[in-house]
Coordinates of C-alpha atoms in Angstrom, one line a residue:
Chain A
M217 CA 0.0 0.0 0.0
L218 CA 1.1 3.5 -0.6
S219 CA 2.8 5.1 2.3
L220 CA 1.1 8.5 2.2
D221 CA 2.9 9.7 5.4
V222 CA 6.3 9.3 3.7
I223 CA 5.1 11.4 0.7
V224 CA 3.6 14.1 3.0
N225 CA 6.8 14.2 5.1
S226 CA 8.9 14.7 2.0
L227 CA 6.8 17.3 0.3
P228 CA 9.1 20.2 1.4
L229 CA 12.0 18.4 -0.3
Y230 CA 10.0 18.0 -3.5
V231 CA 8.8 21.6 -3.4
S232 CA 12.4 22.9 -3.1
G233 CA 13.3 20.4 -5.8
A234 CA 10.6 21.7 -8.1
W235 CA 11.9 25.3 -7.6
L236 CA 15.3 24.2 -8.6
T237 CA 13.9 22.4 -11.6
V238 CA 12.1 25.5 -12.7
K239 CA 15.2 27.7 -12.3
L240 CA 17.3 25.2 -14.3
L241 CA 14.7 25.1 -17.0
L242 CA 14.1 28.9 -17.3
V243 CA 17.8 29.8 -17.3
S244 CA 18.8 27.2 -19.8
L245 CA 15.9 28.1 -22.1
L246 CA 17.0 31.7 -21.9
I247 CA 20.5 30.8 -22.8
G248 CA 19.2 28.5 -25.6
L249 CA 16.8 31.0 -27.1
A250 CA 19.3 33.9 -27.0
G251 CA 21.8 31.8 -28.8
A252 CA 19.4 30.2 -31.2
M253 CA 18.1 33.4 -32.8
P254 CA 21.3 34.6 -34.4
L255 CA 22.4 31.0 -35.1
A256 CA 19.2 30.2 -36.9
V257 CA 19.6 33.2 -39.2
M258 CA 23.2 32.1 -39.9
R259 CA 22.1 28.6 -40.5
S260 CA 19.5 29.6 -43.1
S261 CA 22.0 31.9 -44.8
A262 CA 23.1 31.1 -48.4
N263 CA 26.7 31.8 -47.4
P264 CA 28.4 28.5 -46.5
L265 CA 30.9 30.3 -44.3
L266 CA 28.0 31.3 -42.1
S267 CA 25.8 28.3 -42.3
Y268 CA 28.3 25.5 -42.2
P269 CA 29.7 26.1 -38.7
V270 CA 26.2 26.3 -37.3
W271 CA 25.3 23.1 -39.1
L272 CA 28.3 21.5 -37.5
F273 CA 27.4 22.8 -34.0
T274 CA 23.8 21.5 -34.2
Y275 CA 25.0 18.3 -35.7
V276 CA 27.4 17.6 -32.9
I277 CA 25.1 18.6 -30.1
R278 CA 22.0 16.8 -31.5
G279 CA 24.2 13.8 -32.3
T280 CA 25.3 13.2 -28.7
P281 CA 23.2 12.4 -25.6
L282 CA 22.6 15.2 -23.1
L283 CA 24.0 13.0 -20.3
V284 CA 27.3 12.6 -22.1
Q285 CA 27.5 16.4 -22.6
L286 CA 26.8 17.0 -18.9
F287 CA 29.4 14.5 -17.9
L288 CA 31.9 16.1 -20.2
I289 CA 31.3 19.5 -18.7
Y290 CA 31.0 18.5 -15.1
Y291 CA 33.5 15.7 -14.6
G292 CA 35.4 16.0 -17.9
L293 CA 36.7 19.5 -17.7
A294 CA 37.5 19.1 -14.0
Q295 CA 40.1 16.6 -15.0
F296 CA 42.5 19.2 -16.3
E297 CA 44.8 21.0 -13.9
S298 CA 44.9 24.1 -16.1
M299 CA 41.2 24.3 -15.9
R300 CA 41.2 24.0 -12.1
Q301 CA 43.7 26.7 -11.8
S302 CA 42.0 29.2 -14.1
W303 CA 39.5 31.8 -13.2
L304 CA 36.9 29.8 -15.0
W305 CA 37.0 27.2 -12.2
E306 CA 35.0 29.4 -9.9
W307 CA 32.1 28.9 -12.3
F308 CA 32.8 25.4 -13.4
S309 CA 33.2 24.1 -9.8
S310 CA 29.5 24.7 -9.3
A311 CA 27.3 21.8 -10.3
W312 CA 24.5 24.3 -10.9
F313 CA 26.5 26.3 -13.5
C314 CA 27.6 23.1 -15.3
A315 CA 24.1 21.8 -15.5
V316 CA 22.7 25.1 -16.8
L317 CA 25.5 25.4 -19.3
A318 CA 25.0 21.8 -20.6
F319 CA 21.2 22.2 -20.8
G320 CA 21.5 25.7 -22.4
I321 CA 23.9 24.5 -25.1
N322 CA 21.7 21.5 -25.8
T323 CA 18.4 23.3 -26.1
C324 CA 20.2 26.0 -28.2
A325 CA 21.1 23.5 -30.9
Y326 CA 17.5 22.1 -31.1
T327 CA 15.9 25.5 -31.0
T328 CA 18.3 26.7 -33.8
E329 CA 17.1 23.9 -36.0
I330 CA 13.4 24.6 -35.2
I331 CA 13.7 28.3 -36.1
A332 CA 16.0 27.8 -39.1
G333 CA 13.4 25.3 -40.4
A334 CA 10.6 27.8 -40.0
I335 CA 12.7 30.6 -41.7
S336 CA 13.4 28.4 -44.8
A337 CA 9.8 27.4 -44.9
T338 CA 8.7 31.0 -45.3
S339 CA 6.7 31.3 -48.6
H340 CA 8.6 32.9 -51.5
G341 CA 5.7 35.2 -52.1
E342 CA 6.2 37.0 -48.8
I343 CA 9.9 37.5 -49.5
E344 CA 9.3 38.7 -53.0
A345 CA 6.6 41.1 -51.9
A346 CA 9.0 42.5 -49.3
K347 CA 11.7 42.9 -51.8
S348 CA 9.4 44.6 -54.3
L349 CA 8.8 47.2 -51.6
G350 CA 12.5 47.8 -51.5
M351 CA 13.1 46.4 -48.0
S352 CA 16.8 45.9 -47.2
R353 CA 17.9 42.5 -46.0
L354 CA 17.9 43.6 -42.4
T355 CA 14.4 45.0 -42.6
L356 CA 13.3 41.9 -44.4
Y357 CA 14.5 39.8 -41.5
R358 CA 13.2 42.1 -38.8
R359 CA 9.8 42.7 -40.3
I360 CA 8.9 39.7 -42.3
L361 CA 11.1 36.6 -41.8
L362 CA 11.7 36.5 -38.1
P363 CA 8.3 37.4 -36.8
S364 CA 6.5 34.9 -39.0
A365 CA 9.1 32.2 -38.5
L366 CA 9.1 32.6 -34.7
R367 CA 5.3 32.3 -34.7
R368 CA 5.3 29.2 -36.8
S369 CA 8.0 27.7 -34.5
L370 CA 5.8 28.0 -31.4
H371 CA 4.3 24.5 -31.8
A372 CA 7.6 22.8 -32.2
Y373 CA 9.2 24.9 -29.6
S374 CA 6.6 23.9 -27.0
N375 CA 7.7 20.4 -27.6
E376 CA 11.3 21.3 -27.1
V377 CA 10.5 23.1 -23.8
I378 CA 8.7 20.0 -22.4
M379 CA 11.6 17.8 -23.5
M380 CA 14.0 20.1 -21.8
L381 CA 11.9 20.1 -18.6
H382 CA 12.3 16.3 -18.6
G383 CA 16.0 16.7 -19.5
T384 CA 16.6 18.7 -16.4
S385 CA 16.1 15.5 -14.4
L386 CA 19.7 14.6 -15.3
A387 CA 20.8 17.3 -12.9
S388 CA 20.3 14.9 -10.0
I389 CA 23.3 12.9 -11.4
V390 CA 25.7 15.8 -10.7
T391 CA 24.5 16.1 -7.1
L392 CA 21.7 18.7 -7.6
L393 CA 18.5 18.2 -5.6
D394 CA 16.0 18.9 -8.3
I395 CA 12.7 16.9 -8.4
T396 CA 14.4 13.7 -9.4
G397 CA 17.1 14.4 -6.9
A398 CA 14.5 14.7 -4.2
A399 CA 12.9 11.4 -5.3
R400 CA 16.3 9.6 -5.2
E401 CA 16.9 11.1 -1.7
V402 CA 13.4 9.9 -0.5
N403 CA 13.9 6.5 -2.1
S404 CA 17.3 6.1 -0.4
R405 CA 15.9 7.2 3.0
Y406 CA 12.8 5.0 3.1
Y407 CA 13.5 2.3 0.5
L408 CA 10.1 3.1 -1.2
P409 CA 10.9 3.7 -4.8
F410 CA 7.3 3.7 -5.9
E411 CA 6.2 6.4 -3.6
A412 CA 9.4 8.4 -4.2
F413 CA 9.2 8.4 -8.0
I414 CA 5.4 8.6 -8.4
T415 CA 5.5 11.8 -6.4
A416 CA 8.2 13.1 -8.7
A417 CA 6.1 12.1 -11.7
V418 CA 3.1 14.1 -10.3
F419 CA 5.3 17.2 -9.9
Y420 CA 6.6 16.9 -13.5
L421 CA 3.0 16.4 -14.8
G422 CA 2.0 19.6 -12.9
L423 CA 4.8 21.6 -14.4
T424 CA 4.1 20.2 -17.9
F425 CA 0.4 21.1 -17.4
I426 CA 1.4 24.7 -16.7
L427 CA 3.8 24.9 -19.7
V428 CA 1.1 23.5 -22.0
G429 CA -1.3 26.1 -20.7
L430 CA 1.2 28.9 -21.2
F431 CA 1.9 27.8 -24.8
R432 CA -1.8 27.6 -25.5
L433 CA -2.2 31.2 -24.4
A434 CA 0.8 32.2 -26.6
E435 CA -0.6 30.4 -29.6
K436 CA -4.0 32.2 -29.1
R437 CA -2.2 35.4 -29.2
W438 CA 0.3 35.0 -31.9
L439 CA -1.1 32.2 -34.1
V440 CA -4.7 33.5 -34.3
H441 CA -4.3 34.0 -38.0
L442 CA -3.7 30.3 -38.5
A443 CA -6.6 29.1 -36.3
A444 CA -9.6 27.4 -37.8
R445 CA -12.4 29.8 -38.7
V446 CA -15.7 29.1 -37.0
Chain B
M77 CA 14.2 -25.7 -54.9
K78 CA 17.5 -24.7 -53.3
K79 CA 15.5 -22.2 -51.2
T80 CA 13.1 -24.8 -49.9
A81 CA 16.0 -27.1 -49.0
S82 CA 17.9 -24.4 -47.0
L83 CA 14.6 -23.4 -45.3
L84 CA 14.1 -27.0 -44.3
L85 CA 17.6 -27.2 -43.0
I86 CA 17.2 -24.1 -40.9
T87 CA 14.0 -25.4 -39.5
L88 CA 15.7 -28.7 -38.7
A89 CA 18.6 -26.9 -37.0
L90 CA 16.3 -24.8 -34.9
F91 CA 14.3 -27.8 -33.9
V92 CA 17.4 -29.7 -32.9
S93 CA 18.8 -26.8 -30.9
T94 CA 15.5 -26.3 -29.1
A95 CA 15.4 -30.0 -28.3
T96 CA 18.9 -30.0 -26.9
L97 CA 18.0 -26.8 -24.9
I98 CA 15.0 -28.5 -23.4
A99 CA 16.9 -31.7 -22.7
S100 CA 19.6 -29.7 -20.9
F101 CA 17.1 -28.2 -18.5
P102 CA 16.6 -31.0 -16.0
A103 CA 20.4 -31.2 -15.4
T104 CA 20.7 -27.5 -14.5
A105 CA 17.5 -27.5 -12.5
Q106 CA 19.4 -29.4 -9.8
T107 CA 21.6 -26.4 -9.0
R108 CA 19.8 -23.4 -7.6
K109 CA 20.0 -20.1 -9.5
L110 CA 20.7 -17.0 -7.5
R111 CA 21.0 -13.4 -8.7
I112 CA 23.5 -11.5 -6.6
G113 CA 23.6 -7.7 -6.6
V114 CA 27.1 -6.3 -6.9
E115 CA 28.3 -2.7 -7.4
G116 CA 31.4 -2.3 -9.5
A117 CA 32.4 1.2 -8.4
Y118 CA 34.0 0.6 -5.0
P119 CA 37.6 -0.5 -5.4
P120 CA 39.2 -2.7 -4.2
F121 CA 36.0 -4.5 -3.1
S122 CA 34.2 -4.2 -6.4
E123 CA 35.3 -2.5 -9.6
L124 CA 35.3 -2.9 -13.4
G125 CA 38.6 -4.2 -14.9
T126 CA 40.0 -2.7 -18.0
D127 CA 38.4 -5.7 -19.9
G128 CA 35.0 -4.5 -18.6
K129 CA 34.6 -7.5 -16.3
I130 CA 33.7 -6.9 -12.7
K131 CA 36.3 -7.9 -10.1
G132 CA 37.3 -7.3 -6.6
F133 CA 37.1 -8.7 -3.0
D134 CA 33.3 -8.7 -3.0
I135 CA 33.2 -10.5 -6.3
D136 CA 35.7 -13.2 -5.3
I137 CA 33.9 -13.7 -2.0
A138 CA 30.5 -14.0 -3.8
N139 CA 31.9 -16.6 -6.2
A140 CA 33.5 -18.6 -3.3
L141 CA 30.3 -18.5 -1.3
C142 CA 28.2 -19.6 -4.2
E143 CA 30.5 -22.5 -4.9
Q144 CA 30.3 -23.4 -1.2
I145 CA 26.5 -23.5 -1.1
K146 CA 26.4 -25.1 -4.6
A147 CA 24.3 -22.4 -6.2
Q148 CA 24.6 -21.1 -9.7
C149 CA 25.0 -17.3 -9.3
T150 CA 24.6 -14.6 -11.7
L151 CA 26.2 -11.3 -10.7
V152 CA 24.0 -8.4 -11.4
Q153 CA 25.8 -5.0 -11.4
Q154 CA 23.7 -2.1 -10.2
E155 CA 23.9 1.2 -8.3
F156 CA 24.1 1.0 -4.5
D157 CA 21.1 3.1 -3.7
G158 CA 18.9 0.7 -5.8
M159 CA 20.1 -2.5 -4.1
I160 CA 17.5 -2.8 -1.3
P161 CA 14.5 -1.9 -3.5
S162 CA 15.7 -4.4 -6.1
L163 CA 16.1 -7.1 -3.5
Q164 CA 12.6 -6.5 -2.3
A165 CA 11.2 -6.4 -5.8
K166 CA 12.8 -9.9 -6.3
K167 CA 15.1 -8.7 -9.0
L168 CA 18.0 -9.8 -6.8
D169 CA 18.2 -12.7 -4.3
A170 CA 21.2 -11.4 -2.4
I171 CA 23.3 -8.3 -2.1
I172 CA 27.1 -8.8 -1.8
A173 CA 28.2 -5.2 -2.1
S174 CA 30.1 -4.2 1.0
M175 CA 26.8 -3.4 2.6
S176 CA 27.2 -2.7 6.3
I177 CA 24.9 -4.5 8.7
T178 CA 23.1 -1.7 10.5
D179 CA 20.0 -1.7 12.8
E180 CA 18.3 0.6 10.4
R181 CA 18.7 -1.6 7.4
K182 CA 17.9 -4.7 9.6
Q183 CA 14.3 -3.3 9.9
V184 CA 13.9 -3.8 6.2
I185 CA 16.1 -6.7 5.2
E186 CA 17.9 -9.7 6.6
F187 CA 21.6 -10.0 6.9
S188 CA 24.1 -12.8 7.1
D189 CA 27.0 -12.6 9.5
K190 CA 29.7 -10.2 8.5
Y191 CA 32.2 -11.2 5.9
Y192 CA 34.5 -8.3 6.7
H193 CA 34.7 -5.3 9.0
T194 CA 36.6 -2.1 8.4
P195 CA 36.2 1.3 10.0
A196 CA 35.5 4.6 8.3
R197 CA 37.6 7.8 8.2
F198 CA 37.7 11.2 6.7
V199 CA 39.9 11.9 3.7
G200 CA 41.1 15.4 2.8
K201 CA 43.9 17.3 1.1
K202 CA 47.2 16.6 2.8
N203 CA 48.0 20.2 3.8
A204 CA 44.4 21.3 4.5
A205 CA 44.7 20.6 8.2
L206 CA 41.0 20.1 8.7
A207 CA 39.5 19.1 12.1
A208 CA 36.8 16.5 12.2
T209 CA 34.5 18.4 14.5
T210 CA 31.3 20.2 13.9
A211 CA 33.0 23.5 14.2
G212 CA 36.0 22.5 12.2
M213 CA 33.8 21.3 9.3
K214 CA 31.5 24.2 9.4
G215 CA 30.7 25.5 5.9
K216 CA 32.8 22.8 4.3
R217 CA 31.6 20.5 1.6
I218 CA 31.6 16.9 2.6
G219 CA 31.1 14.2 -0.1
V220 CA 29.6 10.8 0.6
Q221 CA 28.0 8.0 -1.3
R222 CA 24.2 8.2 -1.0
T223 CA 22.4 5.9 1.5
T224 CA 25.7 4.6 2.9
I225 CA 26.5 4.5 6.6
H226 CA 28.8 7.4 5.9
D227 CA 25.9 9.4 4.5
R228 CA 23.8 8.7 7.6
F229 CA 26.6 9.7 9.9
V230 CA 27.6 13.0 8.4
T231 CA 24.0 14.0 7.8
D232 CA 23.3 13.5 11.5
T233 CA 26.6 14.8 12.9
F234 CA 27.8 17.6 10.7
K235 CA 24.7 19.7 10.4
E236 CA 26.6 22.9 9.6
S237 CA 28.4 21.5 6.7
E238 CA 27.2 21.1 3.2
I239 CA 26.6 17.4 2.5
V240 CA 27.0 16.4 -1.2
R241 CA 25.7 13.0 -2.1
Y242 CA 26.8 10.8 -5.0
A243 CA 25.6 7.6 -6.5
K244 CA 29.0 6.1 -6.8
Q245 CA 32.1 6.2 -4.5
D246 CA 34.2 6.7 -7.7
D247 CA 32.4 9.9 -8.4
V248 CA 33.0 11.2 -4.8
F249 CA 36.7 10.7 -5.2
L250 CA 36.5 12.5 -8.6
D251 CA 35.0 15.6 -7.1
L252 CA 37.4 15.4 -4.2
T253 CA 40.3 15.5 -6.6
S254 CA 38.8 18.3 -8.6
G255 CA 38.5 20.4 -5.5
R256 CA 34.7 20.5 -5.4
L257 CA 34.7 18.8 -2.1
D258 CA 36.8 19.6 1.1
A259 CA 36.4 16.2 2.7
V260 CA 35.1 12.7 2.1
L261 CA 33.9 10.2 4.7
V262 CA 34.6 6.7 3.4
D263 CA 35.6 3.2 4.4
Q264 CA 39.3 3.3 5.4
V265 CA 40.3 0.4 3.1
A266 CA 38.3 1.8 0.2
A267 CA 40.4 5.0 0.6
S268 CA 43.8 3.5 1.3
Q269 CA 43.6 0.8 -1.4
G270 CA 41.1 2.2 -3.8
F271 CA 42.2 5.9 -3.8
F272 CA 45.6 6.7 -2.3
L273 CA 47.4 4.3 -4.5
L274 CA 46.1 6.0 -7.6
P275 CA 48.0 9.0 -9.1
A276 CA 44.9 11.1 -8.4
G277 CA 45.0 10.2 -4.7
K278 CA 48.6 11.0 -3.9
D279 CA 47.9 14.5 -2.4
F280 CA 45.3 13.2 0.0
S281 CA 45.4 11.6 3.4
F282 CA 43.2 10.6 6.4
F283 CA 42.3 13.0 9.1
G284 CA 40.2 12.8 12.2
P285 CA 39.3 9.7 14.3
V286 CA 38.7 6.1 13.2
Y287 CA 34.9 5.7 13.2
M288 CA 33.4 2.4 14.4
E289 CA 30.3 3.2 16.5
P290 CA 27.8 0.5 15.7
K291 CA 24.9 2.9 15.9
Y292 CA 26.1 4.5 12.6
F293 CA 28.8 2.3 11.3
G294 CA 27.1 -1.1 11.9
Y295 CA 28.6 -4.4 12.6
G296 CA 30.6 -5.0 9.4
A297 CA 29.7 -5.8 5.9
G298 CA 27.2 -8.6 5.4
I299 CA 25.1 -10.3 2.7
G300 CA 21.8 -8.6 2.3
L301 CA 18.8 -10.9 2.0
R302 CA 15.0 -10.8 2.0
K303 CA 13.4 -11.1 5.4
T304 CA 11.7 -14.3 4.4
D305 CA 14.9 -16.0 3.2
T306 CA 16.2 -17.2 6.6
A307 CA 17.2 -20.6 5.3
L308 CA 19.4 -19.0 2.7
R309 CA 20.8 -16.8 5.4
D310 CA 21.8 -19.8 7.5
E311 CA 23.4 -21.4 4.4
F312 CA 25.5 -18.2 3.8
N313 CA 26.5 -18.1 7.5
A314 CA 27.7 -21.6 7.3
A315 CA 29.5 -20.9 4.0
I316 CA 31.3 -17.9 5.5
K317 CA 32.4 -20.1 8.4
A318 CA 33.5 -22.8 6.0
I319 CA 35.6 -20.6 3.7
R320 CA 37.2 -18.9 6.8
A321 CA 38.1 -22.4 8.0
N322 CA 39.3 -24.0 4.8
G323 CA 41.7 -21.2 3.7
V324 CA 39.7 -20.0 0.7
Y325 CA 38.9 -16.7 2.5
K326 CA 42.6 -16.2 3.4
K327 CA 43.6 -16.7 -0.2
I328 CA 41.1 -14.1 -1.4
N329 CA 42.1 -11.8 1.4
D330 CA 45.8 -12.0 0.7
K331 CA 45.1 -11.1 -3.0
Y332 CA 43.9 -7.7 -1.9
F333 CA 45.1 -6.9 1.6
Q334 CA 48.2 -7.2 3.7
F335 CA 46.0 -7.6 6.9
D336 CA 43.0 -9.7 7.8
V337 CA 40.1 -7.6 6.5
Y338 CA 37.7 -9.8 8.5
G339 CA 38.4 -7.6 11.5
G340 CA 38.6 -9.6 14.7
K341 CA 36.3 -12.3 15.9

């Protein structure tokens, strides 16, 4: 039978874990999105000197598991004496920083591909119309390409955000007490894996529910022109 | 035609091999099959060799005991914090993973008699001059392996320190070497044989007292079993006595240690 008292007693641990999960998610999404915008423009450029390096970046990041990237950053870099002596170590010695960095780089690569895909899927008519009005390349991007591409990326991006939320559970492996970390802690204290992890699952479900709701609001606002007419 | 012939041949081969498989069953059914949980990240007791095979004191003891009780054992490698749940979920039949016999664990599972007993000590940088007191460790980061006796002890004792918990002892030592941790509480032998001898461990040494209080540190490492498996426990107890008496234990012991790791009576 479910030991409800264990769950109730550990709720504070889960709540602080959920807070850490949300912080990890938001900061890494911010890093990812900030990096992805310019990279997506470069990626969809006709100039191979711009597009090729970005292609390589997304290929490498999307071609390796997030866990491996996290291990490389957390344990891997710590192996080098020069790293440990440098000023960077103040940052890299923190598990939180390493996790956010790994997650941010990872989501950046995926987001870049999402936005770049939306940019290249923009209909030629829109671009030609903009050119016929004499818009410069910069204006074209600012007024036509990016706004419409970002809107059309919303659906795919909501998926990426939810995947990233679940990805943050890897943080528990580098000693952070996020939701999964809390679950492992509770499991190890009471030897009740079902209670420990079902509670974590409920917390993730709740967070996903909120994210889905937020994206629905965003779509209502920015994708209204694509909605079915009633 | 050729196709039909080869198809026939394959079918025949499959049939014959299945038949031999079935025929071989009654013979193996005589020996019991046990799944033993081992860890593989706790040298010199349990570690992965360069060939990827698991080895160490725990492993040799497990094999010797299985031979003694005439059981066919499969060693299942898994993380320490999942051992007791796996045992209870019947994914394992016994745990031979340097698990200390403690009163707390005894409420959940059964233990054999100890098969070795070593104390715990703090490890830190050689020149750090740390004091193993609540005040001396205040604000310091102490690394331990999750759910171990060391975890329980520092969590209860060093309330003003930051306790950092890891799934594997190897990872604790990694972060001690990198400087993310100030101190590590660990089994004395796991440190002296599993860490100090490595190039990474040469700048580190013990500090503070030798910890043995049974309340936290238990009564030595035993074989973890389900509460209901008392018959198996008695068999393991007899087997431990037997290999102590017939020299098998000493042979294994001498392969790893220069002293008797069994630790007194």
